Coordinates of C-alpha atoms in Angstrom, one line a residue:
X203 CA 0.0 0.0 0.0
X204 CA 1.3 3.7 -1.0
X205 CA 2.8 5.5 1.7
X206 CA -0.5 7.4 3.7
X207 CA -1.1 10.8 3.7
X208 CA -0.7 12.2 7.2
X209 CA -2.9 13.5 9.1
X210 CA -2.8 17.2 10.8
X211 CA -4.3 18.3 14.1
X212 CA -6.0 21.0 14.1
X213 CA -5.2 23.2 16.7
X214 CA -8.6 24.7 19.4
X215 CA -8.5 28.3 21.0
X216 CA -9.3 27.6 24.6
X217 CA -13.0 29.3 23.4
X218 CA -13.5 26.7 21.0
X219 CA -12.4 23.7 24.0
X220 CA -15.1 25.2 26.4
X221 CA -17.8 25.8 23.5
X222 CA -17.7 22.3 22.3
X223 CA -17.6 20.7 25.9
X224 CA -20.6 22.8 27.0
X225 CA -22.2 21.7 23.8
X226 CA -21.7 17.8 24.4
X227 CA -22.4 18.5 28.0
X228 CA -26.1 20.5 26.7
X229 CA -26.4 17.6 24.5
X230 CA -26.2 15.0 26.9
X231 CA -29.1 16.3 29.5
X232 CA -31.8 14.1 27.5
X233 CA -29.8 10.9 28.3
X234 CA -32.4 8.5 29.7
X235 CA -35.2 10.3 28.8
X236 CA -37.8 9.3 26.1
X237 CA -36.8 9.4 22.7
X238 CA -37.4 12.8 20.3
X239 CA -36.8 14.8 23.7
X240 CA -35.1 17.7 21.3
X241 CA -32.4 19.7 22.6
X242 CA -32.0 23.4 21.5
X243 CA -28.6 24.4 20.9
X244 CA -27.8 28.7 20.0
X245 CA -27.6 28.9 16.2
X246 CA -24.2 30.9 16.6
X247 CA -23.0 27.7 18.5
X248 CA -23.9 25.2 15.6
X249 CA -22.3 27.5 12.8
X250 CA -18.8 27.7 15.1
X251 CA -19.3 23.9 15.2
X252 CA -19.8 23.6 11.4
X253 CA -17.2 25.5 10.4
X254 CA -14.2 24.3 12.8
X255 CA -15.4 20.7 11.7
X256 CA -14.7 21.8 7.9
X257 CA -11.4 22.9 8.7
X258 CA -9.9 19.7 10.6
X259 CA -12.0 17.3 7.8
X260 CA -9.7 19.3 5.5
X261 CA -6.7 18.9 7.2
X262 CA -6.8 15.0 7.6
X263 CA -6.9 13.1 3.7
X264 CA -9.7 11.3 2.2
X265 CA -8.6 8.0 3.0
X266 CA -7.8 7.5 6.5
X267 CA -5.4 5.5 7.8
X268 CA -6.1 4.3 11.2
X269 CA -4.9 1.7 13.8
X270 CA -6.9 -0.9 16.2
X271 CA -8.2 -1.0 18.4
X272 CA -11.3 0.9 16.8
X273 CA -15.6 0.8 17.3
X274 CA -17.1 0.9 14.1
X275 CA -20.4 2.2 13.6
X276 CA -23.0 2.4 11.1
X277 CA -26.0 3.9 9.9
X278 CA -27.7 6.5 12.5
X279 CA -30.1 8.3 10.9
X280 CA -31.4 11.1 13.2
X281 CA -32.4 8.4 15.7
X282 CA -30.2 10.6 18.6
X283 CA -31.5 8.6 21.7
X284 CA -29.9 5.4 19.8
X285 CA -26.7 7.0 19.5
X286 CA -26.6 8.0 23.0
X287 CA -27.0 4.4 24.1
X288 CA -24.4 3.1 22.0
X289 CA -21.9 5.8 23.9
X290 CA -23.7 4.1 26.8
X291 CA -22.6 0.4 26.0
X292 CA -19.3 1.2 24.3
X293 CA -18.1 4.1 26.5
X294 CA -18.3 8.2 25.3
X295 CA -15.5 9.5 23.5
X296 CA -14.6 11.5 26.8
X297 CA -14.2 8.3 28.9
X298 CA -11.7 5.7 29.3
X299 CA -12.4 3.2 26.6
X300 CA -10.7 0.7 24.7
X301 CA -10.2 2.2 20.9
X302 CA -11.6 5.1 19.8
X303 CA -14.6 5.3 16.9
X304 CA -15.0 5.2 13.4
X305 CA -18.6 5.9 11.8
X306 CA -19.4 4.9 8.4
X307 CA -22.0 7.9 7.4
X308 CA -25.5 8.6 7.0
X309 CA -26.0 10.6 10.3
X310 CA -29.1 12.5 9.2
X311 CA -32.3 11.9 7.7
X312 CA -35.6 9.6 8.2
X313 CA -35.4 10.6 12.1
X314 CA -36.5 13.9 13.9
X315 CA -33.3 14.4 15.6
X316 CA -30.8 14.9 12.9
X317 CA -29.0 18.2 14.3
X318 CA -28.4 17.1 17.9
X319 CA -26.6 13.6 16.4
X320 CA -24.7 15.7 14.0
X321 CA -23.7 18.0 16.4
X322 CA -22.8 15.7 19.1
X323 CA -20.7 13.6 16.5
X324 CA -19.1 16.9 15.0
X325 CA -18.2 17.8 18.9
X326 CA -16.5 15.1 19.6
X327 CA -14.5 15.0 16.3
X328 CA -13.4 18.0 17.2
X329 CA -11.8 17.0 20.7
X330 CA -10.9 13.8 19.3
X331 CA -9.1 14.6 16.1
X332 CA -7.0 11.4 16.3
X333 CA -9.5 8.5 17.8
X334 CA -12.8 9.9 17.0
X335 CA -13.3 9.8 12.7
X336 CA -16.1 10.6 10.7
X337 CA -17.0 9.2 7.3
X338 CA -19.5 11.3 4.8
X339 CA -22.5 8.6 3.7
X340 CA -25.0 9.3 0.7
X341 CA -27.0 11.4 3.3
X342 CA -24.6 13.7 3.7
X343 CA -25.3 15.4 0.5
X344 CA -27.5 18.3 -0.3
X345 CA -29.5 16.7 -3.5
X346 CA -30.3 13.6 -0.6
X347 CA -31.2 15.6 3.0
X348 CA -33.3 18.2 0.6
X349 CA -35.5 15.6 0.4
X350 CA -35.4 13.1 3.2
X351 CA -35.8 14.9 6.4
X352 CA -32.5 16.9 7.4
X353 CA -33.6 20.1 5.2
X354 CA -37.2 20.3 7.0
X355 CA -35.8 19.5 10.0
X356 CA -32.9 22.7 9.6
X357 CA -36.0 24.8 8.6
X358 CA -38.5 23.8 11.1
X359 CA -36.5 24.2 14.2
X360 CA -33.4 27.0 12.4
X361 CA -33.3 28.1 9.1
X362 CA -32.6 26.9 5.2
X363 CA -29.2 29.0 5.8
X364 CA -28.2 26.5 8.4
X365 CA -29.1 23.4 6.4
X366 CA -26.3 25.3 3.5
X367 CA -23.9 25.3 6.3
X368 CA -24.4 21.9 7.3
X369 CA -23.5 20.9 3.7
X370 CA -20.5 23.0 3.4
X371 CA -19.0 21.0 6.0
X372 CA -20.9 17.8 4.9
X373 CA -18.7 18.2 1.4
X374 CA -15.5 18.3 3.4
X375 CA -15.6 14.9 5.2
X376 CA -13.5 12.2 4.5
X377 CA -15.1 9.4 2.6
X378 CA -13.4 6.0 3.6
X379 CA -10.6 4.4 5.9
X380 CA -8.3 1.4 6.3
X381 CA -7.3 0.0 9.5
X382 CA -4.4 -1.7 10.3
X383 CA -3.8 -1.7 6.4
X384 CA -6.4 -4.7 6.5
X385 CA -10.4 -3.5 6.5
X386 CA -11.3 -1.0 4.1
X387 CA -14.3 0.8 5.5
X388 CA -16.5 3.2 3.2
X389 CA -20.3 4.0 3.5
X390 CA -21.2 2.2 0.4
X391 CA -19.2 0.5 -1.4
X392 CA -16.8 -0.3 -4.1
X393 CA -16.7 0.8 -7.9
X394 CA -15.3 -0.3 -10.9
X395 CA -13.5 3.5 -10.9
X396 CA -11.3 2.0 -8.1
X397 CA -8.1 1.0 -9.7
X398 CA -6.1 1.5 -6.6
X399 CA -6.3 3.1 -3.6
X400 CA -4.6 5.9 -4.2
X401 CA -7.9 7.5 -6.5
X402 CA -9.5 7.9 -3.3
X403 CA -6.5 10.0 -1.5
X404 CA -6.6 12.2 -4.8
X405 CA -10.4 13.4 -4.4
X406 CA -10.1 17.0 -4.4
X407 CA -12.7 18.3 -1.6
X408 CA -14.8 20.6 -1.1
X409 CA -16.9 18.6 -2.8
X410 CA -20.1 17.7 -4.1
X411 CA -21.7 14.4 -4.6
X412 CA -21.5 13.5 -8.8
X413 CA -24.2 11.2 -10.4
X414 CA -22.0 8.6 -11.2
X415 CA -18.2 8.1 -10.8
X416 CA -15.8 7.0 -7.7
X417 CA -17.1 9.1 -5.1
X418 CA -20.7 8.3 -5.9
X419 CA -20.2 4.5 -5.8
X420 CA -18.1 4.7 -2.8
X421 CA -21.3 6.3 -1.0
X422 CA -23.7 4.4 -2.9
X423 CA -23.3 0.9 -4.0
X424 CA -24.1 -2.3 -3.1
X425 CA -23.0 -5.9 -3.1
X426 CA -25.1 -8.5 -4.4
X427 CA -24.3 -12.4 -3.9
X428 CA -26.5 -13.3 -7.4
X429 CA -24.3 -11.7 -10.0
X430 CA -20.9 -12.0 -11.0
X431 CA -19.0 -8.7 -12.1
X432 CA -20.7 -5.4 -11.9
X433 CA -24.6 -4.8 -12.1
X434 CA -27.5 -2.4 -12.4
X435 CA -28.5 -1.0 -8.7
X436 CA -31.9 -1.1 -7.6
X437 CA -31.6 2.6 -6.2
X438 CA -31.0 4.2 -9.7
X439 CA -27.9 5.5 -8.6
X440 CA -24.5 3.7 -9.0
X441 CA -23.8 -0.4 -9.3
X442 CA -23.9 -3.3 -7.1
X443 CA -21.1 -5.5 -7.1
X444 CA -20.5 -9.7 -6.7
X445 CA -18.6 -11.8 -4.5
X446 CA -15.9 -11.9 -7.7
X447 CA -15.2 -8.3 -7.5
X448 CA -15.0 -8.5 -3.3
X449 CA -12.7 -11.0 -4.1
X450 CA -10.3 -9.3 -6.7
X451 CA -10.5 -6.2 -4.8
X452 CA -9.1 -7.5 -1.6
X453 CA -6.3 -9.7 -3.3
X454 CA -5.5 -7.1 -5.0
X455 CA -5.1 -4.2 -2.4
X456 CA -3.4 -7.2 0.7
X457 CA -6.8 -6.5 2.4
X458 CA -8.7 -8.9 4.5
X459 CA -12.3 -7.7 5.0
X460 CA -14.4 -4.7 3.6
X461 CA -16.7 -2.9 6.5
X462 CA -19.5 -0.8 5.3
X463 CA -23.0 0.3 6.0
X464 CA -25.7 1.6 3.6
X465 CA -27.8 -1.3 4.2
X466 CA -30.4 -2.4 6.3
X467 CA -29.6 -5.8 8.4
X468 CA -31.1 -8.3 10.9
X469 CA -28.8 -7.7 13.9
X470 CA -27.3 -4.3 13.1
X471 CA -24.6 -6.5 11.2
X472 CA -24.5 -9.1 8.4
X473 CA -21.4 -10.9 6.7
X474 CA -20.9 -12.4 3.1
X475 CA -18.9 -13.3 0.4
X476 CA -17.2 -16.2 2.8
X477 CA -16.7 -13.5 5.6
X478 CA -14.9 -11.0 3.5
X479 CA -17.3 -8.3 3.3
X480 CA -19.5 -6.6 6.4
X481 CA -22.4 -4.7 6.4
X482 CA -23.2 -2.9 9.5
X483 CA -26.2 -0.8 10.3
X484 CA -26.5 1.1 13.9
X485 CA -29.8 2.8 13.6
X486 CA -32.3 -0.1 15.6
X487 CA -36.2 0.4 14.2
X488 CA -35.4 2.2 11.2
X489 CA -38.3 3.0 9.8
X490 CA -39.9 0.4 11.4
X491 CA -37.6 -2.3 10.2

């Protein structure tokens, strides 16, 4: 594998420290109670948040590299209250815990609380800028949220110019990792653009979302255990992919297992392709799943 790109901390004013530790600390007064308790955070707050989140996406590459131990996480979906269990079970970022956390994308949409699970996840990014890591999903997108939840939800409780600032940082994230040089991790997954690694490390960001082409299929496609090769995807939008091209792929690139999300499963995770690909999902209920 090509030599990785390093990573830069960003450095916090001591202003920045104590706003985003008051946040997280505002954010975490509804643990325990019922779900779709809402919390209201200043608008000024948020747009700090946003913006100091765009500059240390920035400043890290595309393609992470990380080391183990590491909690991966996937789909959450506005569904805040699950998110704050998880940090229950597995420990919060500010705690003593083994590993810190990788999250494969899709943090807003479908559920009411889209802005405090953003927020909370862009906080602690923040702090954590070498154990915490954030991966952009399909959802993070401005042609997807318009539609599905996040937009109504910026305008019903903000405004639309929050929701534009939310994307700006949105087109900034990083959009997959590799741990321990052995589990590739994206939000969708692969794409018959992906030649090597390295086309990943060379996405230029800002960025949006294309129709078609790597970054799309990274965030969009699917594997299917029918076909052989490359196929149409149900969605509209990018390909799905057979147990062949899992196979080839890893070979290819010394990699052991592919970790992604995207997809509903029984169990919040799901294995195929002889345990060489994993699908994991983190959002309980979705939709009524």
């Amino acid at each position: 594998m090509a030599a990785a790109e390093p990573r830069r901390t960003v450095p916090l004013s001591q202003v920045e420290i104590r706003l985003f530790k008051a946040t997280i600390e505002r954010l975490r007064t509804v643990q325990g109670q019922k779900p779709r308790t809402e919390v209201h955070l200043p608008e000024e707050d948020i747009v700090v948040i946003c913006r100091a989140a765009r500059n240390v996406f920035l400043a890290q590459p595309a393609l992470l590299e990380l080391k183990a131990p590491i909690n991966v996480c996937g789909d959450i979906h506005g569904q805040y209250h699950d998110l704050l269990r998880i940090f229950e079970m597995m420990g919060f970022p500010d705690e003593p815990t083994e590993g810190g956390y990788l999250f494969l994308g899709d943090y807003v949409d479908r559920a009411r609380q889209s802005i405090e699970t953003i927020c909370l996840l862009l906080c602690y990014k923040l702090l954590y800028q070498e154990t915490f890591f954030l991966l952009r999903g399909n959802h993070e997108c401005a042609t997807l949220n318009r539609i599905y939840g996040f937009f109504d939800e910026c305008k019903r409780r903000y405004n639309v110019r929050l929701w534009r600032i939310f994307g700006d940082c949105f087109n900034c994230m990083p959009v997959a990792a590799v741990i321990e040089d052995k589990v590739f991790c994206t939000h969708g997954g692969l794409s018959p653009e992906l030649d090597s690694l390295s086309r990943i490390r060379d996405i230029q960001r800002p960025t949006e979302v294309a129709d078609e082409g790597l970054l799309c299929d990274l965030l969009w496609s699917d594997p299917d255990p029918d076909i052989r090769g490359w196929g149409n995807n149900m969605r509209g939008v990018s390909y799905t992919f057979g147990h062949d091209v899992i196979e080839e792929f890893l070979a290819k690139n010394d990699l052991d297992l592919i970790c992604r999300a995207h997809q509903v499963v029984e169990d919040g995770y799901e294995f195929q392709a002889n345990r060489q690909l994993v699908t994991i999902f983190s959002a309980p209920n979705y939709c009524g799943e």
